[in-house]
Amino acid sequence: MSPLLYYALPALGGYITLSIFFLRRPRLLHTPHAPVFCPRLVAHRGGSGELLENTMEAMRNAMTQRADLLELDCHLTRDGVVVVSHDKNLSRQSGLNKDVSSLDFEELPLYKEELEVYFSPGHFAHGSDRHMVSLEDMFQRFPQVPMSVEIKEKDEELIYKIADLVRRFDRNEITIWASEKSSIMKKCKAANPEMPLSFTISRGFWVLLLYYLGLLPFIRIPEKFLFCFLPTIINRTYFPFSCSGLNQLAAVVLKWIIMRKSLIQHLRERGVQVVFWCLNEESDFEVAFSLGATGVITDYPTALRRYLDNQDPWPQPPKSEFLSSVSLPEK
């Protein structure tokens, strides 16, 4: 045996042993984040499979099903109102081919009478409420309900308006910054550092790399939430690529890479809440929770509530304190 191997092999063995030891016992190195709430049931766009997405009617329905978290996206109107809308352009939602930013809030069109559910292709949602709503109105009507606010564009005015609204309504601990891009998340953190952060795409891949290198137990994690897609929905309800073969390959590879119980357990031991999206079938609920996920983002809060209640013989009572003050908006 060469002198290099003589020293390298024991060192490598010791490193692997320490890494596995602290992967299973991260609290010996890190103080875990203290959770303010536990998002078991997360309503995607308010539950866009049951009622028209992002309407007050959808949000109220989600709260009837005792949703723990409302998932929202926001954009800014021409007159500076933060509006709850998934798309920048209104064509899909309303048929009007204009950006949210090109209209005043009072000029925003009604939603279409039916909208296809993105993660359940071929299924459509309907509702009597077709009005778009402002984030301020959401905070007023659901003052104690946790929300995740996703920012899709590097719009500093939008980010600072959201940060100010969160402070004004005293929601720092129950409103989550979410974005796919680290450059946007950096601006969000600067605008209101008291709000909890979720992982961006690049940060998520970084965590995976550290996990497979054995370094994750030794690295600080500032994020409190990981919103991650479940690989088993690829090529079934989620089609990230136009080519079916690529979708099949992605499903196999990402399932092997991401669906690791030891990784999810490590993150949860450190106070990171792991939530899989966007799951609309009971079989997917089962997969997510069997992996150790904290919760699930769904378009069908009624279906997820039924699943959770069947797992828990003593379900929580309805959140009547939230519902009693909610009424549909006029516009």
PDB file of C-alpha atoms in Angstrom, residues 9 105 133 202 225 237 330:
ATOM      1  CA  LEU A   9      -8.230   5.579   3.514  1.00  0.00           C
ATOM      2  CA  PHE A 105     -56.504  47.597 -10.155  1.00  0.00           C
ATOM      3  CA  VAL A 133     -58.105  40.347  -5.279  1.00  0.00           C
ATOM      4  CA  SER A 202     -30.215  26.805  -7.067  1.00  0.00           C
ATOM      5  CA  PHE A 225     -39.150  25.878   4.122  1.00  0.00           C
ATOM      6  CA  THR A 237     -49.654  15.425 -14.121  1.00  0.00           C
ATOM      7  CA  GLU A 330     -67.283  43.508  -4.044  1.00  0.00           C
TER       8      GLU A 330
END
